[in-house]
Each structure stands twice: as structure tokens, then as C-alpha cells.
Amino acid sequence: MSDHRPRRSVLYMPGANERALDKARSLPADALILDLEDAVAPDAKEAARNQVAATVRQGGYGAREVVIRINGSDTPWGAADMEMAVSVRPDAILVPKINTPENIRRTSDAMTQVGAETDLPLWVMMETPRAMLNAAAIAHEAESKNARLSVFVMGTNDLVKEIGATHTPERTSVLGALSHCLLAARTSGLCILDGVYNDIKDEAGFEAVCQQGADMGFDGKTLIHPSQIVTCNRIFSPDEQEVSEARAILAAFDKPENAGKGVLSVDGRMVELLHADMARRIVAIADTIAALEGES
């Protein structure tokens, strides 16, 4: 991964709800998606755009990553959303319904045309059958020169709807798509976030799906309610044993007598340089989480 920023919990916030946007400044989520798309009715789009612009300009979100989800370029609101989002300079812009690599290039060009600096990241919703089939090619855009693409966000609700499937506790209908996008994201060094869980009251079900996503390899999960944050943060954080083992691996490779070695024995287990890279990421994320929680 090119980015060690924790994205364990990424909470959608309706862009038209001023009170919710204000409350988000005190929530323990790693990132917030200020939503102008699904969470906003057509007749409230303009008001929501103005509200989100004022909110981001006001700031006060601390270390939380602030992302604006705009409407698609094929909608009446997409162009104005893009211009506003670029002007207020959030941490990233999230676009829906990405289907092809060409969509990525056009979106990046559109950002540039309205004045986006080259380091403004692009997050994309992966939520259609066509996107699933093109996942590797879409992810590969992250490797191009001046690439903005940095995060895949799984849109499991839309995906289930579009393939005519049914939501099940084990997510059987979308596990193949989730795994496919994970492989594509990792091939190109992207962060990838699991989709939302709809039943806010089902705490046991939510915990099980979080654990499934963490076990699969997702960096974190998108959320629809603040009550889901604490569980999500716990499950997607490296545990103490994992961090301790990672530190031991790094300490072993840092010893002068091990300089240049590609394979070592650490606590009776053979580890290679790839394990050192994984350990470095685990430690970096753990240290960042500790610093963030120390500030809160």
C-alpha cells in the first residue's frame, strides 16, 4: 500500500443535514463521506451542495478524512458538484458508477479542468456488474502518470440490485465480486473499503460481516450510522499480538548482522522481506491509530 492512513470506519453523512454534518466533527470515524448522491433527494441537491461547501470550508474535523461524494457526470448535478468539490479542497472526491478505465480518465480530466491540484485524490464507487468485470483495468489507472485514483469503495447495495441477487447474512451473492475487486486493488496498490451493512439494530450480524471483511483483506468498511463506528474500528485495527509480531520482524531485519539477508528466523518462524513490508505497514497503521486516539 502506498498510504498508511487508517480507514477502518468510513461513515456516510447526508449532505443536506446540517445537524448531522456538525455532529460528525466529534465522531470517532477515521473518514467521513459527505454525500450529495444517494442520501439527497433531487429537489434538495442544490441546497445540499451549498451546505457541504460551507461545511468543508468551516472545517473542524481534525484528523478525520473528509471526502465528498458527488453525483455522476451524466446527471444534471454532476458538473456543478465537481466544481464545488474541487473549490473547497476536501481530502478526496468520490464518484459513483465507475464502469471503465475511460471513466477514470475523464473524471480526472474533469477535475483538472475546474482547477484541481494534481494531488487531489479520486475515490471511486465499484457498484455495477460492468465495473466488476473491468476491475483490474480500472485499478491499473492508479499506476499511470499523475494518477489520482487511490481508493475503491464497494457499493454492495447497488451491486446486489443490479445483478438481481438477494442479500444474505454470508453475502454469498457478492463474495466473488468482493474478492475480485480486492485482487485488483492490491495489484495496483489501492486502498479498498467494504460495503455498508443495512440493519442498524443487528449488532451481531454487523460484527460478523466486519470480521468477514477484515479476514478477506479489506482496509475498512463504509458505514451508515454512527452506532457502527466503535465495532468497526475494533475489528479493523491490528490487534496487540499482530503489532508485537510485526515489531519483532522489523527489529530482526534492522540488526546489523542481518543486513542484506532476505530470509530470517524470528521466534522460530521463517520470515522474508515481503513479511517485513507487511510488518512495516501494520506498525505504521497501529502507530497512526494510537496517535489519533490520543488526540481524541
XYZ file of C-alpha atoms in Angstrom:
296
model
C 0.000 0.000 0.000
C 1.171 3.477 -0.784
C -0.828 5.037 2.068
C -0.690 4.027 5.740
C -3.608 6.241 6.773
C -6.199 4.221 8.742
C -9.582 3.941 7.030
C -11.198 1.451 9.376
C -14.522 3.272 9.655
C -15.794 5.474 6.814
C -19.170 6.999 7.606
C -21.634 8.317 5.040
C -23.217 11.620 6.118
C -26.204 13.131 4.247
C -25.085 16.372 2.651
C -28.395 18.114 3.259
C -28.404 17.509 7.025
C -26.557 20.384 8.703
C -27.000 18.910 12.172
C -25.521 15.555 11.144
C -22.581 17.229 9.424
C -21.876 19.205 12.578
C -22.147 16.123 14.810
C -19.650 14.305 12.591
C -16.890 16.583 13.897
C -16.937 14.674 17.192
C -17.432 11.105 15.948
C -14.532 8.598 16.172
C -14.723 7.635 12.488
C -11.481 7.630 10.513
C -13.174 9.197 7.499
C -16.438 10.877 6.549
C -18.168 10.822 3.175
C -20.323 13.929 2.805
C -22.899 12.571 0.399
C -24.573 14.510 -2.399
C -25.761 11.428 -4.263
C -27.925 8.660 -2.766
C -28.634 10.446 0.520
C -30.097 13.550 -1.141
C -33.439 13.861 -2.939
C -33.424 15.513 -6.388
C -35.198 18.648 -5.163
C -32.621 19.093 -2.380
C -29.457 18.656 -4.482
C -28.590 22.341 -4.800
C -29.209 23.086 -1.120
C -27.096 20.083 -0.138
C -24.271 21.210 -2.414
C -24.252 24.632 -0.746
C -24.413 23.049 2.704
C -21.482 20.733 2.052
C -19.425 23.581 0.597
C -19.997 25.695 3.712
C -19.289 22.737 5.999
C -15.968 21.827 4.408
C -14.845 25.445 4.321
C -15.653 25.753 8.023
C -13.514 22.721 8.840
C -13.135 21.484 12.386
C -12.935 17.786 11.518
C -9.473 17.317 12.981
C -7.613 14.267 11.701
C -10.756 12.789 10.140
C -10.520 12.385 6.385
C -13.262 14.401 4.655
C -14.490 13.080 1.299
C -17.265 14.492 -0.892
C -19.368 12.054 -2.909
C -20.681 13.904 -5.936
C -23.382 12.943 -8.401
C -22.369 11.291 -11.642
C -21.304 13.317 -14.669
C -24.336 12.023 -16.564
C -26.754 13.669 -14.106
C -27.990 17.300 -14.047
C -25.965 17.913 -10.872
C -22.623 16.265 -11.598
C -20.750 19.158 -13.191
C -21.740 21.686 -10.516
C -20.931 19.155 -7.781
C -17.474 18.615 -9.236
C -16.739 22.329 -9.477
C -17.835 22.898 -5.883
C -15.937 19.897 -4.524
C -12.697 20.942 -6.183
C -13.092 24.518 -4.960
C -13.398 23.585 -1.266
C -10.453 21.127 -1.426
C -11.606 18.103 0.592
C -9.256 15.199 1.281
C -10.733 13.359 -1.717
C -13.627 13.292 -4.173
C -15.737 10.132 -4.517
C -17.548 9.456 -7.788
C -20.309 6.877 -8.360
C -20.976 4.345 -11.111
C -17.450 3.944 -12.449
C -17.521 1.268 -15.146
C -14.359 1.545 -17.263
C -10.818 2.927 -17.209
C -12.032 5.648 -19.569
C -14.417 6.817 -16.832
C -11.400 7.308 -14.573
C -9.501 9.294 -17.180
C -12.481 11.513 -17.968
C -13.149 12.160 -14.311
C -9.519 13.048 -13.657
C -9.544 15.374 -16.665
C -12.750 16.999 -15.410
C -11.115 17.615 -12.041
C -8.131 19.234 -13.723
C -10.336 21.396 -15.934
C -12.029 23.004 -12.920
C -8.733 23.695 -11.176
C -7.986 20.610 -9.079
C -4.383 20.328 -7.985
C -2.587 17.178 -9.067
C -2.523 15.752 -5.539
C -6.320 15.804 -5.005
C -7.196 12.078 -4.765
C -10.038 10.306 -6.517
C -12.094 7.609 -4.816
C -14.478 5.526 -6.917
C -17.615 3.505 -6.242
C -17.395 -0.061 -7.519
C -21.066 -0.977 -7.747
C -22.027 -2.319 -11.171
C -21.566 -5.654 -12.965
C -19.511 -3.899 -15.638
C -17.200 -2.432 -13.019
C -16.657 -5.908 -11.583
C -15.623 -7.248 -14.990
C -13.301 -4.270 -15.550
C -11.917 -4.047 -12.001
C -8.297 -4.855 -12.885
C -8.207 -2.376 -15.782
C -9.831 0.319 -13.639
C -7.347 -0.265 -10.810
C -4.466 -0.127 -13.270
C -5.249 3.572 -13.830
C -3.675 4.162 -10.409
C -0.313 3.291 -11.959
C -0.488 5.890 -14.728
C 1.419 9.166 -14.646
C -0.171 11.826 -12.403
C -2.775 9.291 -11.293
C -5.438 10.485 -8.860
C -7.108 7.127 -8.222
C -6.428 5.937 -4.680
C -9.425 4.111 -3.185
C -12.035 1.555 -4.274
C -15.331 1.823 -2.368
C -17.576 -1.203 -2.725
C -21.224 -0.352 -3.396
C -22.754 -3.669 -2.401
C -26.371 -2.454 -2.237
C -26.350 -1.259 -5.835
C -24.430 -4.330 -6.959
C -26.920 -6.752 -5.389
C -29.769 -4.827 -7.017
C -28.175 -4.734 -10.471
C -27.359 -8.436 -10.614
C -30.808 -9.363 -9.328
C -29.436 -11.097 -6.246
C -30.571 -11.303 -2.633
C -28.846 -10.030 0.500
C -27.836 -12.958 2.713
C -26.023 -12.963 6.088
C -22.987 -14.621 4.489
C -23.108 -12.270 1.439
C -22.899 -15.303 -0.818
C -24.171 -13.414 -3.853
C -21.336 -10.859 -3.850
C -18.340 -12.660 -2.335
C -16.876 -13.362 -5.762
C -17.154 -9.712 -6.764
C -15.648 -8.560 -3.474
C -12.694 -10.915 -3.836
C -12.181 -9.908 -7.462
C -12.037 -6.204 -6.579
C -9.700 -6.926 -3.681
C -7.262 -8.653 -6.013
C -7.481 -5.787 -8.490
C -6.953 -3.154 -5.791
C -3.952 -4.914 -4.283
C -2.369 -5.429 -7.698
C -2.249 -1.660 -8.187
C -1.628 -0.589 -4.576
C -5.097 0.783 -3.882
C -6.926 1.016 -0.596
C -10.278 -0.814 -0.713
C -13.314 -0.357 1.546
C -16.062 -2.895 2.149
C -19.724 -2.006 1.528
C -22.333 -0.970 4.073
C -24.424 -3.118 6.404
C -28.080 -2.099 6.305
C -29.607 -3.410 9.537
C -28.501 -0.942 12.181
C -30.150 -2.900 15.008
C -28.465 -6.213 14.149
C -25.249 -5.775 16.110
C -24.219 -9.430 15.928
C -24.753 -9.554 12.183
C -22.799 -6.350 11.696
C -19.890 -7.634 13.763
C -19.807 -10.868 11.767
C -19.731 -9.035 8.437
C -16.997 -6.679 9.693
C -14.921 -9.709 10.698
C -15.556 -11.310 7.322
C -14.368 -8.156 5.553
C -11.276 -7.867 7.744
C -10.439 -11.532 7.189
C -10.798 -11.067 3.428
C -8.313 -8.198 3.476
C -10.386 -5.011 3.287
C -8.797 -1.909 4.816
C -12.054 -0.826 6.414
C -15.790 -0.552 5.941
C -18.279 2.096 4.874
C -20.985 2.765 7.452
C -24.473 4.252 7.512
C -24.838 5.052 11.222
C -22.560 6.357 13.996
C -23.501 3.398 16.221
C -21.456 1.150 13.924
C -18.164 3.031 14.338
C -16.766 1.537 17.555
C -17.234 -2.092 16.494
C -15.811 -1.363 13.063
C -12.736 0.380 14.478
C -12.056 -2.512 16.831
C -12.280 -5.217 14.194
C -10.264 -3.418 11.535
C -7.470 -2.404 13.917
C -4.341 -4.582 14.168
C -4.502 -6.477 17.476
C -1.736 -6.329 20.082
C -0.236 -9.686 19.137
C -0.172 -8.779 15.444
C 1.586 -5.481 16.184
C 4.045 -7.128 18.563
C 4.973 -9.747 15.964
C 5.360 -7.060 13.316
C 7.707 -5.049 15.524
C 9.776 -8.166 16.198
C 10.134 -8.821 12.466
C 11.282 -5.255 11.798
C 13.713 -5.362 14.722
C 15.245 -8.569 13.368
C 15.785 -7.152 9.872
C 17.251 -3.958 11.384
C 20.054 -5.804 13.194
C 23.472 -5.086 11.611
C 24.291 -8.791 11.363
C 21.160 -9.318 9.236
C 21.883 -6.580 6.722
C 21.287 -7.811 3.186
C 19.584 -11.023 4.255
C 16.328 -11.965 2.561
C 15.185 -14.675 4.969
C 15.405 -14.755 8.766
C 14.170 -16.878 11.639
C 12.098 -14.790 14.062
C 10.743 -16.572 17.147
C 11.087 -19.888 15.364
C 9.285 -18.769 12.211
C 10.871 -18.145 8.827
C 10.135 -14.653 7.515
C 11.077 -12.994 4.247
C 11.355 -9.417 3.006
C 7.706 -9.469 1.974
C 6.834 -10.133 5.629
C 8.946 -7.125 6.584
C 6.946 -4.971 4.163
C 3.696 -6.226 5.668
C 5.041 -5.657 9.174
C 6.061 -2.117 8.312
C 2.526 -1.328 7.190
C 0.965 -2.897 10.300
C 3.230 -0.899 12.609
C 2.647 2.334 10.696
C -1.131 1.928 10.893
C -1.011 0.951 14.571
C 1.144 3.965 15.426
C -1.170 6.285 13.490
C -4.242 4.869 15.215
C -2.590 5.349 18.611
C -1.783 8.949 17.748
C -5.337 9.624 16.515
C -6.901 8.104 19.621
C -4.509 10.082 21.790
C -5.789 13.292 20.223
C -9.450 12.453 20.750
